[in-house]
PDB file of C-alpha atoms and ligand atoms in Angstrom:
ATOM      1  CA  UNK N  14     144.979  82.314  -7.236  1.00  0.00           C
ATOM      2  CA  UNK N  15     143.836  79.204  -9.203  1.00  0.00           C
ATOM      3  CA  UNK N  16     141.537  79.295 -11.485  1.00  0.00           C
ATOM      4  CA  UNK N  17     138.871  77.306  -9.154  1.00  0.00           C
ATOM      5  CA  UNK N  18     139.435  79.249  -5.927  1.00  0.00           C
ATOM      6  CA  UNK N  19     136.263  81.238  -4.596  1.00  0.00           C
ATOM      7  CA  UNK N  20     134.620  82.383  -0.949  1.00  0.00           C
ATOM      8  CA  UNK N  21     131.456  83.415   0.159  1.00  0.00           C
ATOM      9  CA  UNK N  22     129.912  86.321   0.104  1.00  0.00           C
ATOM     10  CA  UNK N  23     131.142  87.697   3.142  1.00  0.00           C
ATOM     11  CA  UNK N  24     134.555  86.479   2.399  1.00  0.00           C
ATOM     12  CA  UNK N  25     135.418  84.896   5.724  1.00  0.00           C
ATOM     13  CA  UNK N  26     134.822  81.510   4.003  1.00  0.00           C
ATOM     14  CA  UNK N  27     137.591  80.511   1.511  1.00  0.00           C
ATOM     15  CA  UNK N  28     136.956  77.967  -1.395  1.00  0.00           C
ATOM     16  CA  UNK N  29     140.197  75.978  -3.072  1.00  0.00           C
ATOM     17  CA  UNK N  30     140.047  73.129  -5.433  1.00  0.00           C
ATOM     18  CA  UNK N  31     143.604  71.818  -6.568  1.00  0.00           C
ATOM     19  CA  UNK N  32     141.904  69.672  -9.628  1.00  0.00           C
ATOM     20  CA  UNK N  33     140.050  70.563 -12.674  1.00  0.00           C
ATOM     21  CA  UNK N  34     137.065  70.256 -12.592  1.00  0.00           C
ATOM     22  CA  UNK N  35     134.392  67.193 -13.707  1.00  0.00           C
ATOM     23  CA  UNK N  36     131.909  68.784 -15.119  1.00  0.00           C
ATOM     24  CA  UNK N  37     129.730  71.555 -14.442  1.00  0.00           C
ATOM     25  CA  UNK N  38     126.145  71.355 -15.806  1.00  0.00           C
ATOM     26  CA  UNK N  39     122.370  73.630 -15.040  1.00  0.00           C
ATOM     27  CA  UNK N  40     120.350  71.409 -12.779  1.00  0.00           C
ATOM     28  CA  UNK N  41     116.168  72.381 -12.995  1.00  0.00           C
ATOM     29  CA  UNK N  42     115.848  69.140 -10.458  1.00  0.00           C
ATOM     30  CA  UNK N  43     113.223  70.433  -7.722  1.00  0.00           C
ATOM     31  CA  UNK N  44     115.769  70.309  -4.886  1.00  0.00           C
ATOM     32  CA  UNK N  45     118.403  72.673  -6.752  1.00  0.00           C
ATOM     33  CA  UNK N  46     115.138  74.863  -7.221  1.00  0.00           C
ATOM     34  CA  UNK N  47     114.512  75.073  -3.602  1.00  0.00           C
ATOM     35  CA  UNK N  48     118.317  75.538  -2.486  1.00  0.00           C
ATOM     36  CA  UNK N  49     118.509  78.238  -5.423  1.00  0.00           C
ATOM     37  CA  UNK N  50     115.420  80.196  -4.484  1.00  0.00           C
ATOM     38  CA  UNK N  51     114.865  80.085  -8.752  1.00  0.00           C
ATOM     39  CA  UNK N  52     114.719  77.931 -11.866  1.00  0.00           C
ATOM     40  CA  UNK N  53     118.415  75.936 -11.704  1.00  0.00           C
ATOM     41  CA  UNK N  54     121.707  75.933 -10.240  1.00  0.00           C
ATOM     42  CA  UNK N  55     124.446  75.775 -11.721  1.00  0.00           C
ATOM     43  CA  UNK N  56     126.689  73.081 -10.192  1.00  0.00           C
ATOM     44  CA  UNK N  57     130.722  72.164 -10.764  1.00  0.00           C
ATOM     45  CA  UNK N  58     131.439  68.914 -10.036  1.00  0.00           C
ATOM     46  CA  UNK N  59     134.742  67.809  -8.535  1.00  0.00           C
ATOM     47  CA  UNK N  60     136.410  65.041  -6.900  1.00  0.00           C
ATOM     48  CA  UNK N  61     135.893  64.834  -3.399  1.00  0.00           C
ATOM     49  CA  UNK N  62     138.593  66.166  -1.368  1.00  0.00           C
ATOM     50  CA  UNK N  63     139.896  67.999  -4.169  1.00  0.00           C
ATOM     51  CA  UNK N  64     137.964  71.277  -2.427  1.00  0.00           C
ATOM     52  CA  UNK N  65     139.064  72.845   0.347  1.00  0.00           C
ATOM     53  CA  UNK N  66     137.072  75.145   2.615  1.00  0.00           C
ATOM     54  CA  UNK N  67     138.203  76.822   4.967  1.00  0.00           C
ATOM     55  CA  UNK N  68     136.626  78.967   7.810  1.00  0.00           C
ATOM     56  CA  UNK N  69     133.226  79.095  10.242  1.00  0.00           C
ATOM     57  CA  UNK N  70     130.964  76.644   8.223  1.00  0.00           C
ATOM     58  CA  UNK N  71     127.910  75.316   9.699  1.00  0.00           C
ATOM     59  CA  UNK N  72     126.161  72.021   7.819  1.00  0.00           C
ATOM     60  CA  UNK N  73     122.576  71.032   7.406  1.00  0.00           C
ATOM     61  CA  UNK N  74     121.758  67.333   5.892  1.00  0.00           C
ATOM     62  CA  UNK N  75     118.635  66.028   4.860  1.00  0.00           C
ATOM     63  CA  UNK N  76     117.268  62.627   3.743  1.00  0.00           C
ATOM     64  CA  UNK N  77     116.738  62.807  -0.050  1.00  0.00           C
ATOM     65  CA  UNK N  78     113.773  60.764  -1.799  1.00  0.00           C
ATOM     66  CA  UNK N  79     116.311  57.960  -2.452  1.00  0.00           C
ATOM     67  CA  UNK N  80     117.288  57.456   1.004  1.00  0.00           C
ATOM     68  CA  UNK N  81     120.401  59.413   0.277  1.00  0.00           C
ATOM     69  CA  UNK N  82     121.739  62.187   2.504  1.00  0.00           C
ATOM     70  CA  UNK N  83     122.448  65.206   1.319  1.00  0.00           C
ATOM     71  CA  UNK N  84     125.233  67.593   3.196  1.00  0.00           C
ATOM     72  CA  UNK N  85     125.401  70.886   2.529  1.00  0.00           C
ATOM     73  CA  UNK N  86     128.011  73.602   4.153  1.00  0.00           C
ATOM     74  CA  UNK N  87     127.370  76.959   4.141  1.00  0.00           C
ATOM     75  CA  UNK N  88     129.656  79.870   6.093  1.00  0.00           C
ATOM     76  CA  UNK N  89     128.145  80.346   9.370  1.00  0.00           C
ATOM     77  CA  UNK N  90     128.445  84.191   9.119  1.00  0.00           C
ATOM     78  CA  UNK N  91     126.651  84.858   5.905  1.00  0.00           C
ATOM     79  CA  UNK N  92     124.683  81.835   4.989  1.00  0.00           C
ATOM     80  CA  UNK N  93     126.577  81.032   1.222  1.00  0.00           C
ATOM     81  CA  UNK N  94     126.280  77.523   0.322  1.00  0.00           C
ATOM     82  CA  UNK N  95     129.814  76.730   0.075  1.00  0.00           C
ATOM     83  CA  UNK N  96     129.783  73.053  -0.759  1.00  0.00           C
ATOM     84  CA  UNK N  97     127.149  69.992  -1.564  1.00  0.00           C
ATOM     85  CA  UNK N  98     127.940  66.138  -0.889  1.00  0.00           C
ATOM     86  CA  UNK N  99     125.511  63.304  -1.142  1.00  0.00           C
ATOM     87  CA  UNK N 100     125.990  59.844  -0.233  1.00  0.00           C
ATOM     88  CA  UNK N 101     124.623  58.434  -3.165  1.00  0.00           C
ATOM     89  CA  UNK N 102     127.486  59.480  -4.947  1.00  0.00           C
ATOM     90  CA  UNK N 103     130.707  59.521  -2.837  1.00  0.00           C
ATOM     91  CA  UNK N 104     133.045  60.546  -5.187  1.00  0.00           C
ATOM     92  CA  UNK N 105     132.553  63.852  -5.682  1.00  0.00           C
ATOM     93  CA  UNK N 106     131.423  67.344  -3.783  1.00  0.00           C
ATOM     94  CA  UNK N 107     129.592  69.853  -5.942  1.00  0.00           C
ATOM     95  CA  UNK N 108     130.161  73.737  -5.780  1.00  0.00           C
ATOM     96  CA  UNK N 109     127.346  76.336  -7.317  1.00  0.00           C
ATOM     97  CA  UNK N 110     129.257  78.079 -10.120  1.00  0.00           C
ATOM     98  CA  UNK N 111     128.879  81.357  -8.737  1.00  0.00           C
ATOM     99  CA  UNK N 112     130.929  80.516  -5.591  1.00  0.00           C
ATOM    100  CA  UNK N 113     134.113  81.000  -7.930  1.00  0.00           C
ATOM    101  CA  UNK N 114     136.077  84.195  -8.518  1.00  0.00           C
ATOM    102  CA  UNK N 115     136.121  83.216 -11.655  1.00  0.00           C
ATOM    103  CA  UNK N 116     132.288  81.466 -12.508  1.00  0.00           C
ATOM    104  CA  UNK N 117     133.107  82.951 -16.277  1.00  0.00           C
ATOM    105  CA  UNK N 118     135.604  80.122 -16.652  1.00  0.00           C
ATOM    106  CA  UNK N 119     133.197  77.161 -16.128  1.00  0.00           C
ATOM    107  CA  UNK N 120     131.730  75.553 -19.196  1.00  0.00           C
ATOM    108  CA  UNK N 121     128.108  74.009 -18.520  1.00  0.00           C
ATOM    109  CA  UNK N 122     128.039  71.162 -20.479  1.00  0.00           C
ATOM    110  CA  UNK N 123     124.363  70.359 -20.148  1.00  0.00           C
ATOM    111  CA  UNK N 124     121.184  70.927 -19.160  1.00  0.00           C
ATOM    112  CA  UNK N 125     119.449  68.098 -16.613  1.00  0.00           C
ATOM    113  CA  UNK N 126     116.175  67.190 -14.646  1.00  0.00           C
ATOM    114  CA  UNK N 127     114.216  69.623 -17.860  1.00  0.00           C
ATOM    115  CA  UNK N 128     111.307  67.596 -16.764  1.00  0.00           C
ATOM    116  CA  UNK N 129     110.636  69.906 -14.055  1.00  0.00           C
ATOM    117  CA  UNK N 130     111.844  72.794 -15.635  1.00  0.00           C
ATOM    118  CA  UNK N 131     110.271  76.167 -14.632  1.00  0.00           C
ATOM    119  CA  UNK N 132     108.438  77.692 -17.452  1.00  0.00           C
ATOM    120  CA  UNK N 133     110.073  80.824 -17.483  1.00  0.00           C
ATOM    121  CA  UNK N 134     113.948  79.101 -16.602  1.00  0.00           C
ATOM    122  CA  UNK N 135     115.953  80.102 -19.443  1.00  0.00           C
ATOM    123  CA  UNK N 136     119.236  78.071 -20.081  1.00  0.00           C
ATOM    124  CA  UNK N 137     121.883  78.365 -23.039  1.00  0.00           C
ATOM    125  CA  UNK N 138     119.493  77.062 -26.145  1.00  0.00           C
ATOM    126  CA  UNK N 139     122.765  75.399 -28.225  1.00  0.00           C
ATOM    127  CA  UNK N 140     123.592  72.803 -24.463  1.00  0.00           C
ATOM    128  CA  UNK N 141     122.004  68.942 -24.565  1.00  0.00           C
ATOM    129  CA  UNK N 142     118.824  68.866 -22.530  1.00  0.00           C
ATOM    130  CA  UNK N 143     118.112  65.926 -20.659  1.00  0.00           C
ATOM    131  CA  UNK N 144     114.298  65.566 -19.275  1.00  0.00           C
ATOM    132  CA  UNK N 145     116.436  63.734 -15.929  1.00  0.00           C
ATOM    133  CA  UNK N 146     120.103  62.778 -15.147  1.00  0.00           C
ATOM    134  CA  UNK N 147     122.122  61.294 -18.129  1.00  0.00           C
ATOM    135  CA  UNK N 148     123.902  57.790 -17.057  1.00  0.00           C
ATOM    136  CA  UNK N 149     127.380  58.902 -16.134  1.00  0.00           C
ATOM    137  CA  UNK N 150     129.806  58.947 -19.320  1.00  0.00           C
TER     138      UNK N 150
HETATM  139 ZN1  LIG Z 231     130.355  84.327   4.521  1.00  0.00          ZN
HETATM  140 ZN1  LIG Z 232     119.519  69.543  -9.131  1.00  0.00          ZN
END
């Protein structure tokens, strides 16, 4: 099992990346509120195609303020988000961190979109903050 594989929690959908990694970072953006239910998600970032899911997956997309749309996949038994794409930025398909067997493993790197942080969100003190998204690097 590598060290990126993962499922829902129902286990009939099966999550496999065969590439490190991008980045992983807590997102307080107002969208990752709503899909989270709470302050942040935590989403990996890897290059698209690099994840594999497999079984019943249904997918919802909405228009995002931009104009972008954003797809999101979720097993159709249990409702788990399995997997996030957005045409703005076609590259890469983002994963919440505790999708993973192994979510200890993933290394936030940052904290983004602080500007609408929740008061009472809590994130790792000793990360970068950034009040929005930093420029890629
Ligand atoms: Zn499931
Ligand atoms: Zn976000």
């Amino acid at each position: 099992m590598g060290m990126l594989d993962g499922q829902c929690l129902c286990g009939q959908c099966k999550l496999s990346c065969d590439e490190a990694a991008l980045k992983a970072v807590h997102c307080q953006c107002t969208d990752c509120q709503k899909l989270s239910g709470t302050g942040h998600l935590t989403n990996v970032v890897v290059k698209k195609g690099s994840a594999i899911v497999t079984g019943p997956l249904t997918v919802f997309e909405s228009a995002a303020g931009s104009g972008n749309i954003n797809k999101r996949m979720f097993c159709s038994v249990c409702g788990s988000q399995m997997l996030r794409e957005n045409s703005g930025m076609p590259d890469i398909s983002i994963i919440h961190a505790g999708t993973f067997h192994q979510p200890g493993a993933i290394s936030p790197g940052a904290v983004v979109w602080h500007k609408s942080a929740i008061s009472w969100d809590y994130c790792d003190p000793s990360l970068p903050v950034y009040e929005v998204m930093p420029p890629p690097s």
